[in-house]
Amino acid sequence: MHCRNCGKEIAGAAVFCVGCGSDPRSGNRFCWNCGAESQPVAQVCVQCGVSLAGQRTAEAGAKSRLAAGLLGILLGGLGIHRFYLGYNGIGIAQLALGLGGIFTCGITSLASWLWGLIEGIMILTGSIDKDAQGQRLRD
Ligand SMILES: [Zn+2]
Ligand SMILES: [Zn+2]
């Protein structure tokens, strides 16, 4: 992708732009996909046609790191934090393990509870910092 501030090509996961040092998603002067100059008010890139507005809207809807972390610690055994972040597959696996404790004298519940607890801590410490759509969690 390209920095939206200066148009420089950067790694998709980059937190800040190596060209201008700012958050590459915070700008609105260049297309993130092709690097062409874009009008700040443009909804789509005239060069390649990708949505420019969607990124900003998505940014505003970023999920809370604190909420996800606390959900993981408190309700992680049921995969609630995973559902919150949109990782439904893993969420269902954790939910199945959590409820599976009914048949395993709580052994799988304990495992999924520990799993959720660890992930909750990883979310709070920033080891997990993206939701299922690859969008960074907000602090
Ligand atoms: Zn830049
Ligand atoms: Zn473009």
PDB file of C-alpha atoms and ligand atoms in Angstrom:
ATOM      1  CA  MET A   1       0.000   0.000   0.000  1.00  0.00           C
ATOM      2  CA  HIS A   2       0.944   3.670  -0.173  1.00  0.00           C
ATOM      3  CA  CYS A   3       1.114   6.382   2.447  1.00  0.00           C
ATOM      4  CA  ARG A   4      -1.980   8.563   2.259  1.00  0.00           C
ATOM      5  CA  ASN A   5       0.066  11.568   3.311  1.00  0.00           C
ATOM      6  CA  CYS A   6       2.987  11.490   0.902  1.00  0.00           C
ATOM      7  CA  GLY A   7       2.233   8.652  -1.526  1.00  0.00           C
ATOM      8  CA  LYS A   8       5.347   6.644  -0.689  1.00  0.00           C
ATOM      9  CA  GLU A   9       5.053   2.878  -1.020  1.00  0.00           C
ATOM     10  CA  ILE A  10       5.083   1.194   2.406  1.00  0.00           C
ATOM     11  CA  ALA A  11       4.411  -2.203   3.963  1.00  0.00           C
ATOM     12  CA  GLY A  12       0.715  -2.872   4.510  1.00  0.00           C
ATOM     13  CA  ALA A  13       1.225  -3.404   8.224  1.00  0.00           C
ATOM     14  CA  ALA A  14       3.384  -0.288   8.704  1.00  0.00           C
ATOM     15  CA  VAL A  15       2.322   1.776  11.695  1.00  0.00           C
ATOM     16  CA  PHE A  16       4.049   4.903  10.420  1.00  0.00           C
ATOM     17  CA  CYS A  17       5.339   5.965   7.039  1.00  0.00           C
ATOM     18  CA  VAL A  18       9.097   5.774   6.420  1.00  0.00           C
ATOM     19  CA  GLY A  19       8.752   8.731   4.049  1.00  0.00           C
ATOM     20  CA  CYS A  20       6.984  11.308   6.178  1.00  0.00           C
ATOM     21  CA  GLY A  21       6.819   9.689   9.619  1.00  0.00           C
ATOM     22  CA  SER A  22       3.075  10.081  10.024  1.00  0.00           C
ATOM     23  CA  ASP A  23       0.346   7.464  10.267  1.00  0.00           C
ATOM     24  CA  PRO A  24       0.028   6.317   6.640  1.00  0.00           C
ATOM     25  CA  ARG A  25      -3.744   5.885   7.014  1.00  0.00           C
ATOM     26  CA  SER A  26      -4.396   9.287   8.506  1.00  0.00           C
ATOM     27  CA  GLY A  27      -3.802  11.344   5.361  1.00  0.00           C
ATOM     28  CA  ASN A  28      -6.139  11.961   2.451  1.00  0.00           C
ATOM     29  CA  ARG A  29      -3.904  13.324  -0.291  1.00  0.00           C
ATOM     30  CA  PHE A  30      -2.851  10.109  -1.991  1.00  0.00           C
ATOM     31  CA  CYS A  31      -4.517   6.824  -2.927  1.00  0.00           C
ATOM     32  CA  TRP A  32      -3.480   4.067  -0.512  1.00  0.00           C
ATOM     33  CA  ASN A  33      -3.723   1.475  -3.283  1.00  0.00           C
ATOM     34  CA  CYS A  34      -1.903   2.959  -6.276  1.00  0.00           C
ATOM     35  CA  GLY A  35      -0.200   6.030  -4.786  1.00  0.00           C
ATOM     36  CA  ALA A  36      -1.886   8.488  -7.181  1.00  0.00           C
ATOM     37  CA  GLU A  37      -2.712  11.939  -5.876  1.00  0.00           C
ATOM     38  CA  SER A  38      -6.298  12.164  -4.712  1.00  0.00           C
ATOM     39  CA  GLN A  39      -8.573  14.992  -3.702  1.00  0.00           C
ATOM     40  CA  PRO A  40      -9.138  15.077   0.085  1.00  0.00           C
ATOM     41  CA  VAL A  41     -12.897  14.848  -0.495  1.00  0.00           C
ATOM     42  CA  ALA A  42     -12.664  12.059  -3.117  1.00  0.00           C
ATOM     43  CA  GLN A  43     -14.717   8.973  -2.334  1.00  0.00           C
ATOM     44  CA  VAL A  44     -12.898   6.736  -4.809  1.00  0.00           C
ATOM     45  CA  CYS A  45      -9.497   6.884  -6.478  1.00  0.00           C
ATOM     46  CA  VAL A  46      -9.835   8.225 -10.042  1.00  0.00           C
ATOM     47  CA  GLN A  47      -6.746   6.235 -11.012  1.00  0.00           C
ATOM     48  CA  CYS A  48      -7.549   2.704  -9.823  1.00  0.00           C
ATOM     49  CA  GLY A  49     -11.118   2.975  -8.523  1.00  0.00           C
ATOM     50  CA  VAL A  50     -10.616   1.747  -4.938  1.00  0.00           C
ATOM     51  CA  SER A  51     -12.723   3.286  -2.199  1.00  0.00           C
ATOM     52  CA  LEU A  52     -10.921   6.048  -0.334  1.00  0.00           C
ATOM     53  CA  ALA A  53     -13.789   6.909   1.974  1.00  0.00           C
ATOM     54  CA  GLY A  54     -14.135   3.332   3.220  1.00  0.00           C
ATOM     55  CA  GLN A  55     -10.782   3.453   4.956  1.00  0.00           C
ATOM     56  CA  ARG A  56     -11.702   6.513   6.945  1.00  0.00           C
ATOM     57  CA  THR A  57     -15.107   5.128   7.847  1.00  0.00           C
ATOM     58  CA  ALA A  58     -13.519   1.854   8.890  1.00  0.00           C
ATOM     59  CA  GLU A  59     -10.997   3.735  10.992  1.00  0.00           C
ATOM     60  CA  ALA A  60     -13.795   5.470  12.858  1.00  0.00           C
ATOM     61  CA  GLY A  61     -15.382   2.084  13.561  1.00  0.00           C
ATOM     62  CA  ALA A  62     -12.167   0.618  14.969  1.00  0.00           C
ATOM     63  CA  LYS A  63     -12.763  -1.773  17.820  1.00  0.00           C
ATOM     64  CA  SER A  64     -11.576  -0.981  21.302  1.00  0.00           C
ATOM     65  CA  ARG A  65      -8.435  -2.727  22.509  1.00  0.00           C
ATOM     66  CA  LEU A  66      -9.551  -2.397  26.120  1.00  0.00           C
ATOM     67  CA  ALA A  67     -12.985  -3.870  25.462  1.00  0.00           C
ATOM     68  CA  ALA A  68     -11.547  -6.783  23.477  1.00  0.00           C
ATOM     69  CA  GLY A  69      -8.894  -7.463  26.126  1.00  0.00           C
ATOM     70  CA  LEU A  70     -11.360  -7.404  29.001  1.00  0.00           C
ATOM     71  CA  LEU A  71     -13.778  -9.629  27.096  1.00  0.00           C
ATOM     72  CA  GLY A  72     -10.920 -12.077  26.560  1.00  0.00           C
ATOM     73  CA  ILE A  73      -9.993 -12.092  30.239  1.00  0.00           C
ATOM     74  CA  LEU A  74     -13.557 -12.271  31.573  1.00  0.00           C
ATOM     75  CA  LEU A  75     -15.388 -14.224  28.864  1.00  0.00           C
ATOM     76  CA  GLY A  76     -12.526 -15.575  26.760  1.00  0.00           C
ATOM     77  CA  GLY A  77     -13.480 -19.149  27.574  1.00  0.00           C
ATOM     78  CA  LEU A  78     -16.551 -18.632  25.428  1.00  0.00           C
ATOM     79  CA  GLY A  79     -14.619 -16.880  22.654  1.00  0.00           C
ATOM     80  CA  ILE A  80     -16.584 -13.648  23.135  1.00  0.00           C
ATOM     81  CA  HIS A  81     -13.528 -11.459  22.455  1.00  0.00           C
ATOM     82  CA  ARG A  82     -12.957 -13.342  19.197  1.00  0.00           C
ATOM     83  CA  PHE A  83     -16.539 -12.747  18.078  1.00  0.00           C
ATOM     84  CA  TYR A  84     -16.106  -9.094  19.024  1.00  0.00           C
ATOM     85  CA  LEU A  85     -13.053  -8.851  16.776  1.00  0.00           C
ATOM     86  CA  GLY A  86     -14.748 -10.760  13.970  1.00  0.00           C
ATOM     87  CA  TYR A  87     -12.695 -13.978  14.245  1.00  0.00           C
ATOM     88  CA  ASN A  88     -15.819 -16.104  14.219  1.00  0.00           C
ATOM     89  CA  GLY A  89     -14.035 -19.376  13.377  1.00  0.00           C
ATOM     90  CA  ILE A  90     -11.731 -19.202  16.401  1.00  0.00           C
ATOM     91  CA  GLY A  91     -14.610 -17.863  18.501  1.00  0.00           C
ATOM     92  CA  ILE A  92     -16.730 -20.888  17.686  1.00  0.00           C
ATOM     93  CA  ALA A  93     -13.802 -23.200  18.510  1.00  0.00           C
ATOM     94  CA  GLN A  94     -13.367 -21.532  21.910  1.00  0.00           C
ATOM     95  CA  LEU A  95     -17.107 -21.544  22.530  1.00  0.00           C
ATOM     96  CA  ALA A  96     -17.236 -25.260  21.686  1.00  0.00           C
ATOM     97  CA  LEU A  97     -14.336 -25.970  24.052  1.00  0.00           C
ATOM     98  CA  GLY A  98     -15.939 -23.856  26.765  1.00  0.00           C
ATOM     99  CA  LEU A  99     -19.323 -25.548  26.487  1.00  0.00           C
ATOM    100  CA  GLY A 100     -17.651 -28.910  25.902  1.00  0.00           C
ATOM    101  CA  GLY A 101     -16.704 -28.808  29.576  1.00  0.00           C
ATOM    102  CA  ILE A 102     -20.179 -30.183  30.282  1.00  0.00           C
ATOM    103  CA  PHE A 103     -18.981 -33.485  28.836  1.00  0.00           C
ATOM    104  CA  THR A 104     -15.346 -33.376  29.945  1.00  0.00           C
ATOM    105  CA  CYS A 105     -15.783 -32.473  33.622  1.00  0.00           C
ATOM    106  CA  GLY A 106     -14.622 -28.939  32.818  1.00  0.00           C
ATOM    107  CA  ILE A 107     -11.260 -29.907  31.328  1.00  0.00           C
ATOM    108  CA  THR A 108     -11.904 -28.272  27.943  1.00  0.00           C
ATOM    109  CA  SER A 109     -13.580 -25.320  29.674  1.00  0.00           C
ATOM    110  CA  LEU A 110     -10.428 -24.789  31.696  1.00  0.00           C
ATOM    111  CA  ALA A 111      -8.323 -24.982  28.524  1.00  0.00           C
ATOM    112  CA  SER A 112     -10.469 -22.471  26.641  1.00  0.00           C
ATOM    113  CA  TRP A 113     -10.649 -20.200  29.682  1.00  0.00           C
ATOM    114  CA  LEU A 114      -6.830 -20.165  29.862  1.00  0.00           C
ATOM    115  CA  TRP A 115      -6.682 -19.645  26.088  1.00  0.00           C
ATOM    116  CA  GLY A 116      -9.038 -16.673  26.305  1.00  0.00           C
ATOM    117  CA  LEU A 117      -7.212 -15.269  29.326  1.00  0.00           C
ATOM    118  CA  ILE A 118      -3.856 -15.371  27.523  1.00  0.00           C
ATOM    119  CA  GLU A 119      -5.341 -13.811  24.408  1.00  0.00           C
ATOM    120  CA  GLY A 120      -7.015 -11.121  26.483  1.00  0.00           C
ATOM    121  CA  ILE A 121      -3.634 -10.234  27.966  1.00  0.00           C
ATOM    122  CA  MET A 122      -2.025 -10.357  24.491  1.00  0.00           C
ATOM    123  CA  ILE A 123      -4.671  -7.936  23.226  1.00  0.00           C
ATOM    124  CA  LEU A 124      -4.088  -5.550  26.132  1.00  0.00           C
ATOM    125  CA  THR A 125      -0.319  -5.666  25.675  1.00  0.00           C
ATOM    126  CA  GLY A 126      -0.602  -5.198  21.917  1.00  0.00           C
ATOM    127  CA  SER A 127       0.605  -8.637  20.792  1.00  0.00           C
ATOM    128  CA  ILE A 128      -2.774  -8.976  19.093  1.00  0.00           C
ATOM    129  CA  ASP A 129      -3.558  -5.571  17.628  1.00  0.00           C
ATOM    130  CA  LYS A 130      -5.801  -6.252  14.661  1.00  0.00           C
ATOM    131  CA  ASP A 131      -9.352  -7.443  14.130  1.00  0.00           C
ATOM    132  CA  ALA A 132     -10.354 -10.029  11.525  1.00  0.00           C
ATOM    133  CA  GLN A 133     -10.440  -7.343   8.833  1.00  0.00           C
ATOM    134  CA  GLY A 134      -6.825  -6.410   9.584  1.00  0.00           C
ATOM    135  CA  GLN A 135      -7.893  -3.130  11.112  1.00  0.00           C
ATOM    136  CA  ARG A 136      -5.868  -1.897  14.053  1.00  0.00           C
ATOM    137  CA  LEU A 137      -7.589  -1.690  17.409  1.00  0.00           C
ATOM    138  CA  ARG A 138      -7.957   1.741  18.920  1.00  0.00           C
ATOM    139  CA  ASP A 139      -6.609   2.465  22.378  1.00  0.00           C
TER     140      ASP A 139
HETATM  141 ZN    ZN B   1       4.255   9.289   4.152  1.00  0.00          ZN
HETATM  142 ZN    ZN B   2      -5.624   4.450  -6.689  1.00  0.00          ZN
END
